[in-house]
Every structure is written in structure tokens, then in C-alpha cells.
mmCIF file of C-alpha atoms and ligand atoms in Angstrom:
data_model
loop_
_atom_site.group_PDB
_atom_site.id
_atom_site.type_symbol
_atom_site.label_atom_id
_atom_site.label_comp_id
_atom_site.label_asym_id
_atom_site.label_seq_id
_atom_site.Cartn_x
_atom_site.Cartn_y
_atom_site.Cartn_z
ATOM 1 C CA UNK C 1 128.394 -19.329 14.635
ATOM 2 C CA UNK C 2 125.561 -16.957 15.523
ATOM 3 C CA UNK C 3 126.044 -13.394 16.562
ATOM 4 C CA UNK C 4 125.867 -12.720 20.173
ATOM 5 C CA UNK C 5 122.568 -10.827 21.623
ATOM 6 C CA UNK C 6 124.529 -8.480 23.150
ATOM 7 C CA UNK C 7 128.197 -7.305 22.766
ATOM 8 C CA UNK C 8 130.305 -4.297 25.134
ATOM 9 C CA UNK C 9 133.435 -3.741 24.391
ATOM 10 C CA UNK C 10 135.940 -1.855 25.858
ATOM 11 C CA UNK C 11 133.354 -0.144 27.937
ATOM 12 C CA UNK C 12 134.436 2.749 30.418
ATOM 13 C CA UNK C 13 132.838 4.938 32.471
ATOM 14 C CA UNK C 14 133.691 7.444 34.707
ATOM 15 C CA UNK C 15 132.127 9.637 36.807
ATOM 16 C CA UNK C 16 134.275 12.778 38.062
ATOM 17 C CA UNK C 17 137.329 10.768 38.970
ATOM 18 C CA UNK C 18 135.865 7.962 40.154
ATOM 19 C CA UNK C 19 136.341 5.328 37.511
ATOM 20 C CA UNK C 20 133.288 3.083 38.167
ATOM 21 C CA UNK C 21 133.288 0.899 34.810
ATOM 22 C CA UNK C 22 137.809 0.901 33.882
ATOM 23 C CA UNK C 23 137.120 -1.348 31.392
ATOM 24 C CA UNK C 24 134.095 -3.960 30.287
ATOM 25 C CA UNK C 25 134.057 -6.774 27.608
ATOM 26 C CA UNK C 26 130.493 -8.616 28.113
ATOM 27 C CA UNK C 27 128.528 -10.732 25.984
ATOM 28 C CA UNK C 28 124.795 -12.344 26.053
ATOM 29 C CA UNK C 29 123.815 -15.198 23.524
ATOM 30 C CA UNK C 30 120.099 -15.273 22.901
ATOM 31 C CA UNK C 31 117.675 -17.018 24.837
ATOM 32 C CA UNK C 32 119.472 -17.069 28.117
ATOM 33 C CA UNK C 33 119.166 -15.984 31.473
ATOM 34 C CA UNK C 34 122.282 -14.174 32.956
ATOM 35 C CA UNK C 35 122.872 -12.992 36.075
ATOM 36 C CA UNK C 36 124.805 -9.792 36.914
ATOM 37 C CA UNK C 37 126.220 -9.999 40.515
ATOM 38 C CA UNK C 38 128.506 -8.524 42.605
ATOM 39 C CA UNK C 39 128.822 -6.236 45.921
ATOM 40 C CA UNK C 40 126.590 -2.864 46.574
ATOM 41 C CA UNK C 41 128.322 -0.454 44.204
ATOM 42 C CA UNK C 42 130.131 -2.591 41.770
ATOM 43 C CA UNK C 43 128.745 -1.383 38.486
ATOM 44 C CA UNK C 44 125.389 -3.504 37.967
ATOM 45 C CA UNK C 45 123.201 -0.621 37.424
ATOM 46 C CA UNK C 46 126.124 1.560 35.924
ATOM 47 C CA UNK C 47 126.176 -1.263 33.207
ATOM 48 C CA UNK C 48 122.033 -1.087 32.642
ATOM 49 C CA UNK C 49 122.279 2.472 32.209
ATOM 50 C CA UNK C 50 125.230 2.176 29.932
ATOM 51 C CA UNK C 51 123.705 -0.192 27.740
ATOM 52 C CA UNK C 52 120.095 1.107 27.586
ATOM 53 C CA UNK C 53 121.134 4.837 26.403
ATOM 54 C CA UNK C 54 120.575 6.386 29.797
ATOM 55 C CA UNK C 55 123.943 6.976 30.141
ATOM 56 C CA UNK C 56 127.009 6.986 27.291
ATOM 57 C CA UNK C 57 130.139 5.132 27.743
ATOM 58 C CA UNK C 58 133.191 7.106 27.477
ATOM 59 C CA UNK C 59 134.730 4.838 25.432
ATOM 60 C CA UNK C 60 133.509 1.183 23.397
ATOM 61 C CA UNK C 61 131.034 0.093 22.249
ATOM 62 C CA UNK C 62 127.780 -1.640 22.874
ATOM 63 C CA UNK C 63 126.362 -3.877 19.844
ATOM 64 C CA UNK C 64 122.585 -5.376 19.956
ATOM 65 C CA UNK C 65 122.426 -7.688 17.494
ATOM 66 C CA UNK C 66 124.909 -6.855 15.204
ATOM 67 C CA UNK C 67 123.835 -2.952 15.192
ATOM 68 C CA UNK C 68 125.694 -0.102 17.386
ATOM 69 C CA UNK C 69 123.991 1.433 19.687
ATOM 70 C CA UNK C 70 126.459 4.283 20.530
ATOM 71 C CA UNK C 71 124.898 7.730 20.971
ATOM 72 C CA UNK C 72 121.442 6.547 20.648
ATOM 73 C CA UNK C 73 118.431 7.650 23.065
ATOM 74 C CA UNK C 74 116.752 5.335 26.031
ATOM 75 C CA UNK C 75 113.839 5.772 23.521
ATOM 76 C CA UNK C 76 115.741 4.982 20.321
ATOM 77 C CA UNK C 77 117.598 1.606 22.040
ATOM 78 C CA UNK C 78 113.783 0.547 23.250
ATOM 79 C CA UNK C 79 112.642 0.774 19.327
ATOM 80 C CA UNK C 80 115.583 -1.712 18.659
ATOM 81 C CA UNK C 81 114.228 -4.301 21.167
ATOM 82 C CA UNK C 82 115.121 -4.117 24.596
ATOM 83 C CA UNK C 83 113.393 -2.902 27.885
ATOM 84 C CA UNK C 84 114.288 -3.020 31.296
ATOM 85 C CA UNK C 85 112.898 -2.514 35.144
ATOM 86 C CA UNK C 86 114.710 -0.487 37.501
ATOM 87 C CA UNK C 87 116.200 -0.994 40.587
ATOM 88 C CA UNK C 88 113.344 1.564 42.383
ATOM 89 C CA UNK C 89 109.603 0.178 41.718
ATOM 90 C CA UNK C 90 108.404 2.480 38.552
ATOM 91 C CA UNK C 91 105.161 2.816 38.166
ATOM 92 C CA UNK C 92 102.489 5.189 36.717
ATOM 93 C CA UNK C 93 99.971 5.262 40.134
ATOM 94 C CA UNK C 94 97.713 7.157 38.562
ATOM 95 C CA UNK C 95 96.576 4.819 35.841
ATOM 96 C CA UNK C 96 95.370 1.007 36.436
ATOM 97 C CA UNK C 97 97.202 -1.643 36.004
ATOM 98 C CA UNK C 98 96.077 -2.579 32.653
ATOM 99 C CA UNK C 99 96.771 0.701 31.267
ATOM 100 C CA UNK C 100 100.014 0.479 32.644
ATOM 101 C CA UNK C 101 101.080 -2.567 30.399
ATOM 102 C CA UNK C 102 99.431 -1.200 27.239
ATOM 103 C CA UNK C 103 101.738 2.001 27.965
ATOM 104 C CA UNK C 104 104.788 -0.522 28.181
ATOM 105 C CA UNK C 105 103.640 -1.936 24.827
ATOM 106 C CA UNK C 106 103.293 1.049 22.874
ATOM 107 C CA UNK C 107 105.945 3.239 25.020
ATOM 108 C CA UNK C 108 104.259 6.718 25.402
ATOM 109 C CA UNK C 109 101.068 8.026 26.097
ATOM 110 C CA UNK C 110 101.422 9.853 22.417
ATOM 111 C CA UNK C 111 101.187 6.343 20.682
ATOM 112 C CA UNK C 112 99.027 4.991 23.613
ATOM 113 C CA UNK C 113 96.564 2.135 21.283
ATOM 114 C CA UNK C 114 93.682 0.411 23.184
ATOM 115 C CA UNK C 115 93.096 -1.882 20.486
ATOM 116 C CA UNK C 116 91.494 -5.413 21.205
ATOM 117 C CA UNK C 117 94.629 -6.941 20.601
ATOM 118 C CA UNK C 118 97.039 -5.048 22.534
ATOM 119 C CA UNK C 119 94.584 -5.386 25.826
ATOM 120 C CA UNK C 120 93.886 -9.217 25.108
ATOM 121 C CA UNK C 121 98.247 -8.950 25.217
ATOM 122 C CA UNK C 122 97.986 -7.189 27.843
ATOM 123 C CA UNK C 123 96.263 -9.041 29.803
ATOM 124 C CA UNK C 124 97.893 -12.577 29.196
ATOM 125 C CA UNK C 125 100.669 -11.128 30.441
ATOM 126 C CA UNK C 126 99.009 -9.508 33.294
ATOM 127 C CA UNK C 127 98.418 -13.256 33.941
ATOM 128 C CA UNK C 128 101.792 -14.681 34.187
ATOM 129 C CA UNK C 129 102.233 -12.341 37.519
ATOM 130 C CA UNK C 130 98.859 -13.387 38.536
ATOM 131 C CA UNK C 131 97.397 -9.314 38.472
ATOM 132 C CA UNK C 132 94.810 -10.377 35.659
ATOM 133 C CA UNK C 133 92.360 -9.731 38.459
ATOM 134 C CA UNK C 134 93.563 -6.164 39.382
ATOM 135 C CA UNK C 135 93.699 -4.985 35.951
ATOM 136 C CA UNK C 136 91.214 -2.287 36.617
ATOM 137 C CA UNK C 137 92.729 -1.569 39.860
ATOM 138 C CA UNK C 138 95.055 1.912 40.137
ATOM 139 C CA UNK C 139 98.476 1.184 40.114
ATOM 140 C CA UNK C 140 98.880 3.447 43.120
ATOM 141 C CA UNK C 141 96.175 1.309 45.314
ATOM 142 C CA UNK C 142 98.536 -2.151 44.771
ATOM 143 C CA UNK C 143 100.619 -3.597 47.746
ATOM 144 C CA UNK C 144 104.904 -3.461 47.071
ATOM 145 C CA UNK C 145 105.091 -6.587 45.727
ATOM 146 C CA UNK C 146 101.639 -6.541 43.341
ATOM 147 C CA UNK C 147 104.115 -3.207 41.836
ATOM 148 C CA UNK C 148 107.142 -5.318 41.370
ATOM 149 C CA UNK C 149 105.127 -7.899 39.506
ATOM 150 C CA UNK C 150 103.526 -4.888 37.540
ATOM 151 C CA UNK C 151 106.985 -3.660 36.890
ATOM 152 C CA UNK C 152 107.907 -7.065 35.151
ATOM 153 C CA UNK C 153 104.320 -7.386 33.459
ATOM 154 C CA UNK C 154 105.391 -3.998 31.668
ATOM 155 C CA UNK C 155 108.636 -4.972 30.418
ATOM 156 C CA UNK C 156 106.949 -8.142 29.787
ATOM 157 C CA UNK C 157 104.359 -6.760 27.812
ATOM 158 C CA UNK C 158 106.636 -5.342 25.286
ATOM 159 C CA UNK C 159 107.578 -6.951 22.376
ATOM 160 C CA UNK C 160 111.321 -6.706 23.613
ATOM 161 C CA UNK C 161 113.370 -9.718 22.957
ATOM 162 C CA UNK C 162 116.049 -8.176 25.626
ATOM 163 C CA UNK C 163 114.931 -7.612 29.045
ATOM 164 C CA UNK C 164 117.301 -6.344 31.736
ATOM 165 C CA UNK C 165 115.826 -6.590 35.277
ATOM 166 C CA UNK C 166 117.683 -5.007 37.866
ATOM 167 C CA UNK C 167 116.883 -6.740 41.109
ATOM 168 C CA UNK C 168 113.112 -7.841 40.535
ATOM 169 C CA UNK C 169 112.771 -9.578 43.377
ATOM 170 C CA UNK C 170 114.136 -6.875 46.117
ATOM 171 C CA UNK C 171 111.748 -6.517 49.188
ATOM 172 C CA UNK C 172 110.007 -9.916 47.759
ATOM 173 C CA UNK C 173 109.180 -12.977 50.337
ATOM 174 C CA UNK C 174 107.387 -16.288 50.414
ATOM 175 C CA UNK C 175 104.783 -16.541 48.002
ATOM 176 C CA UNK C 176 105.704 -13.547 45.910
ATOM 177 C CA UNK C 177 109.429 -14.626 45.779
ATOM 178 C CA UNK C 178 108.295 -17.385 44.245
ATOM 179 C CA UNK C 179 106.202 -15.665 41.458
ATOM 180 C CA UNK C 180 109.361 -14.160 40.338
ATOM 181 C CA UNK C 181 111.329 -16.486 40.083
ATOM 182 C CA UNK C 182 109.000 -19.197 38.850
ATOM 183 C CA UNK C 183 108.477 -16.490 35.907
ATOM 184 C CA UNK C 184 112.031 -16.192 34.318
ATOM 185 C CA UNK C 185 113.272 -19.229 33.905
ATOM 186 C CA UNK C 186 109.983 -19.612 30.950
ATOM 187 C CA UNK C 187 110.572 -16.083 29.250
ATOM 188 C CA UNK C 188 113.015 -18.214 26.859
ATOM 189 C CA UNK C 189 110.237 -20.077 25.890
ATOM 190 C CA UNK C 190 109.081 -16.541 25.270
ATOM 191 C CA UNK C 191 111.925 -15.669 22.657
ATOM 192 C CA UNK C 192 113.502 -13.459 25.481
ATOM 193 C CA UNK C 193 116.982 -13.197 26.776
ATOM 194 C CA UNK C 194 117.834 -12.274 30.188
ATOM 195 C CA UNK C 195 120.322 -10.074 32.130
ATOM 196 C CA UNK C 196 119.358 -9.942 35.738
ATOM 197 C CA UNK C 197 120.464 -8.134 38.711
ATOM 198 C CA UNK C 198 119.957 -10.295 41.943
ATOM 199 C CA UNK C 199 121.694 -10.174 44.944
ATOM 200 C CA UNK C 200 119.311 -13.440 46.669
ATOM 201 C CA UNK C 201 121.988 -16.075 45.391
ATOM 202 C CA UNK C 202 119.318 -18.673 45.940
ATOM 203 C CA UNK C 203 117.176 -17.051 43.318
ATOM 204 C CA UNK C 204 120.750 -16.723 41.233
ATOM 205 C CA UNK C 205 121.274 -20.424 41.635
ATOM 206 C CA UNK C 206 118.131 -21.194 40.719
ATOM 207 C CA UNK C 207 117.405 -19.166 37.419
ATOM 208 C CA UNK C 208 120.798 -18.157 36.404
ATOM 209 C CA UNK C 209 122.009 -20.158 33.068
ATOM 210 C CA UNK C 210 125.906 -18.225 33.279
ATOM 211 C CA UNK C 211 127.069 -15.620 36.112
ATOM 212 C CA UNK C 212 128.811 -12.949 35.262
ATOM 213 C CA UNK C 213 130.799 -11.683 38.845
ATOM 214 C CA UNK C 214 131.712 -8.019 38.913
ATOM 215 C CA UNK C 215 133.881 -6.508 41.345
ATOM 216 C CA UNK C 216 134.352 -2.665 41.154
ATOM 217 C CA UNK C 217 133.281 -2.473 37.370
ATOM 218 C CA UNK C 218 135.466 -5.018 36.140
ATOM 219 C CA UNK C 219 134.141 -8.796 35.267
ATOM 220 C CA UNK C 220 136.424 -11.000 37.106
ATOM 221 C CA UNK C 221 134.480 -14.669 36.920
ATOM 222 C CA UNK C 222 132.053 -16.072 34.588
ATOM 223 C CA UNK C 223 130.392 -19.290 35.039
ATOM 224 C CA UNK C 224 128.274 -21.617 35.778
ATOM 225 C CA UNK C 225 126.411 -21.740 39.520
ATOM 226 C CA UNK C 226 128.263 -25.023 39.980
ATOM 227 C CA UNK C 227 131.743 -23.156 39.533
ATOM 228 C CA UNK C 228 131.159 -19.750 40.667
ATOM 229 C CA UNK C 229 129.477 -20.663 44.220
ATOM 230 C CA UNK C 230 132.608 -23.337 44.892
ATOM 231 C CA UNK C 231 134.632 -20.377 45.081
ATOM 232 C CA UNK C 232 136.001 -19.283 48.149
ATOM 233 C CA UNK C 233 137.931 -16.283 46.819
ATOM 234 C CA UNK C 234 134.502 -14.893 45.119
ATOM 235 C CA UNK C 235 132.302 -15.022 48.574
ATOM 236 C CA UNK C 236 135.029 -13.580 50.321
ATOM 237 C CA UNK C 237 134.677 -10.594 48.010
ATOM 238 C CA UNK C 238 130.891 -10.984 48.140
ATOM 239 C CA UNK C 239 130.524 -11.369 51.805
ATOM 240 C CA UNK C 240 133.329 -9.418 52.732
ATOM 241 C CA UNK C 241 135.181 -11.910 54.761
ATOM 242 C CA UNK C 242 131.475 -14.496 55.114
ATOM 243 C CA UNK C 243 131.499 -17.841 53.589
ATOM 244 C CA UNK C 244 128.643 -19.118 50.953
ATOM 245 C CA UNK C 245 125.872 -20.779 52.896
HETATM 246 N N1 ATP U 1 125.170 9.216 37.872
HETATM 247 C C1 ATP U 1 126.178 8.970 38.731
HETATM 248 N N2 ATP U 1 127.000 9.962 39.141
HETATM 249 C C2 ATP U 1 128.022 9.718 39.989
HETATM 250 N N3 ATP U 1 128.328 8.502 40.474
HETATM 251 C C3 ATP U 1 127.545 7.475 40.106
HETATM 252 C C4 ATP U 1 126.434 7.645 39.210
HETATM 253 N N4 ATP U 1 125.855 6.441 39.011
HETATM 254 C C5 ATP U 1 126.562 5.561 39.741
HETATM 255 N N5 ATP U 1 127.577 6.176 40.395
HETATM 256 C C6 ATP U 1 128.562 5.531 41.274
HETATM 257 O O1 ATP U 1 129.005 4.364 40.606
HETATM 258 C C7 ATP U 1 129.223 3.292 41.518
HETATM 259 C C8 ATP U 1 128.445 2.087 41.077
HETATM 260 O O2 ATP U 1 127.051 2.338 41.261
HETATM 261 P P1 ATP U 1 125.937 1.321 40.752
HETATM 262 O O3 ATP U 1 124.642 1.932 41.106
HETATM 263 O O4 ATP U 1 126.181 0.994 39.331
HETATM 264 O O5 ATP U 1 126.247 0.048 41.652
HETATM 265 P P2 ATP U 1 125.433 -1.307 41.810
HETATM 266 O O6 ATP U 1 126.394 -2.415 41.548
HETATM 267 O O7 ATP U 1 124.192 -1.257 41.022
HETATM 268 O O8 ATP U 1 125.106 -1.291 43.383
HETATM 269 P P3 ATP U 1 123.812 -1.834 44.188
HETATM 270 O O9 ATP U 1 124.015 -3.310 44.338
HETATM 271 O O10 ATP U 1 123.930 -1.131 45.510
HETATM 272 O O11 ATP U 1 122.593 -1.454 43.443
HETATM 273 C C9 ATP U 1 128.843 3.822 42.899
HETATM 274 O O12 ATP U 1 130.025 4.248 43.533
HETATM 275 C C10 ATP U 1 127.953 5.001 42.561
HETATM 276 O O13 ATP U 1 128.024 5.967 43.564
HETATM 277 MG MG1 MG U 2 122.205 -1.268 41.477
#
């Protein structure tokens, strides 16, 4: 049996007395796309920050492909191969758009490298959101949506094989929806796995491969679409009280 991409244990996290994460046992297997849902405050960005080094579980452990990654830096858990997006669009506005990728690839303006190669990257990938044609365009002079698909391009850019995207389509309509969500369901063509944050359960439907349901920091369904969205007891929880449409 192959390892798992990604493995929490035990995970707990509190903050003050407030115990967000009481107790988390998660696992990805590679090239799949996940979806991490549940109700405003459950956990789903608590978890991101948990697993990415921004913040350190109290107690367990996470494991990325077979190596701990307890104590280490956001940097240091980047250099192992994983990148996400964050819930607010991130951006450098002060850059262009092309610059911005090639910062995503190399991770610091220290280590910034123009070379031929990392733009020609750069901008293939800059193509899959369709802003190949902005590329020399400031970051800061790009509608909402053009910086949502930048934020993916960057993560995209990397040579991460583990992406976490926490809610990439948020504020997205229409045409742009559609970008987004045409996009993931191909990164595992790209040798990525995905954990995604969405609260559109079309998109979810759509995309998602397994669900994982979280309720105040706890898992309490995994599944398929099929068996999570027959569930009365889980939109209940969901919609407070509203049915699934
Ligand atoms: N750094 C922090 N300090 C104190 N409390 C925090 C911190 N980060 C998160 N929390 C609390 O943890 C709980 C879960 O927050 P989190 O942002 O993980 O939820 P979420 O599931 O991502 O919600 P949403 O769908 O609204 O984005 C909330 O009650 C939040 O206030
Ligand atoms: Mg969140």
C-alpha cells in the first residue's frame, strides 16, 4: 500500500479556552481533490494554518509524505512541497503579474531568478487562468477575480505537489466561476493533490473526489458527493435547519 500524501493525527488546537480543533485524524492520498467543508467557523482555515507551519498544533502530528513536519516554519513546510492560497486575495500589487508567479516559484525576492525557463513556466501557467495577456500588467491594476486567478497561478506556479486552496472561488460568478473550477479537476494530471475549502456545494459536487465534513473542528462524515449530499442530518448542520437544494 502506498503512503498517504498527507497524515494528522491526533491534532488539537486551542486557542485561550476555546478548543477550536479537540481532536483531528485526516488523511489525503496523492493525486486527489478533497474538499474541506463545513459551517463559518468550523476549523477549515484553523486546519490550513495547522498544517502549513503558520500555526503549531498543541498536540499530534502532521506527516507529508512520510516526513514530520512538527515545529517546522511556513517557509521550511513550502521547501518540502506544499503551497497554499488564502482565504483573503494575497497579492504583491506592486509588481506585475508575471513577476508575481516567478516570486511564487522561487519563494522570496532574495532567491527571485528571471531565468528563461522559470518565465516560459511562468507564463504557461499564467495561461491556464487565462492572465497570459496581463502578464505585464501590475497586480494592483487587475479586477477581484483576475487576483483570485493570480492567487491560484502562484501556487500553481510552484513546483508544489500539495496545494491547499482555501475558498478560491469566493466573490467568483459566471464566467470566472467557471475558470476555477474548470482548472482543478486537471491539476492531477499535473502531479498535484488537492485540499480545498469551498463553501459553493455546486463547485464541491462538481470537483470534489472525497468530502471531508467538519463540524466545530471535529471530522464527522467522509465521503463521496453521492453519500454526503443524501444526508439530511449533514445539511441540517450546514444550513442550520435548510434542506440541500
Ligand atoms: N489565531 C486565532 N486566535 C483566536 N481564535 C482563532 C484564531 N484563528 C481561528 N480562531 C477561531 O477558531 C474558530 C475557527 O476559525 P476558522 O477560521 O478556522 O474557521 P473556518 O471554518 O475557516 O470559517 P470560515 O468558513 O468562516 O472561513 C473560530 O471561532 C475563530 O474565531
Ligand atoms: Mg476559513
Amino acid at each position: 500500500m502506498t503512503s498517504p500524501m498527507l497524515e494528522l493525527t491526533g491534532v488539537k488546537k486551542s486557542f485561550g479556552g476555546n478548543h477550536v480543533i479537540p481532536g483531528l485524524d485526516l488523511t489525503l492520498k496523492a493525486h486527489e481533490v478533497t474538499a474541506l467543508i463545513g459551517p463559518n467557523g468550523a476549523g477549515k482555515t484553523t486546519i490550513f494554518n495547522l498544517i502549513t507551519g503558520f500555526l503549531k498544533p498543541d498536540e499530534g502530528t502532521v506527516v507529508y509524505k512520510g516526513q514530520g513536519l512538527t515545529g517546522l516554519t511556513p517557509e521550511n513546510v513550502f521547501r518540502k512541497g506544499m503551497v497554499r492560497t488564502f482565504q483573503e486575495v494575497r497579492v504583491f500589487g506592486g509588481i506585475t503579474v508575471l513577476e508575481n508567479v516567478l516570486v511564487g516559484r522561487e519563494h522570496g525576492f532574495g532567491s527571485w531568478r528571471k531565468t528563461k525557463e522559470n518565465k516560459q513556466a511562468a507564463m504557461e501557467t499564467l495561461a491556464l487562468v487565462g492572465l497570459d495577456g496581463k502578464a505585464h500588467t501590475e497586480a494592483r491594476d487587475l479586477s477581484y477575480a483576475e487576483q483570485k486567478f493570480l492567487s491560484l497561478a502562484r501556487v500553481l506556479g510552484s513546483d508544489a505537489e500539495l496545494l491547499l486552496l482555501d475558498e478560491p472561488t469566493s466573490g467568483l460568478d459566471g464566467r470566472s466561476l467557471d475558470v476555477v473550477t474548470g482548472l482543478i479537476p486537471r491539476l492531477k494530471e499535473m502531479n498535484r493533490t488537492v485540499l480545498i475549502i469551498e463553501h459553493n456545494l455546486d463547485v464541491v459536487r462538481s470537483i470534489a473526489e472525497r468530502i471531508v465534513f467538519l463540524e466545530s473542528g471535529r471530522v464527522i462524515a467522509t465521503g463521496t458527493g453521492d453519500e454526503l449530499f443524501a444526508r439530511q442530518d449533514l445539511a441540517d448542520i450546514y444550513f442550520g435547519g435548510g434542506t440541500v437544494q
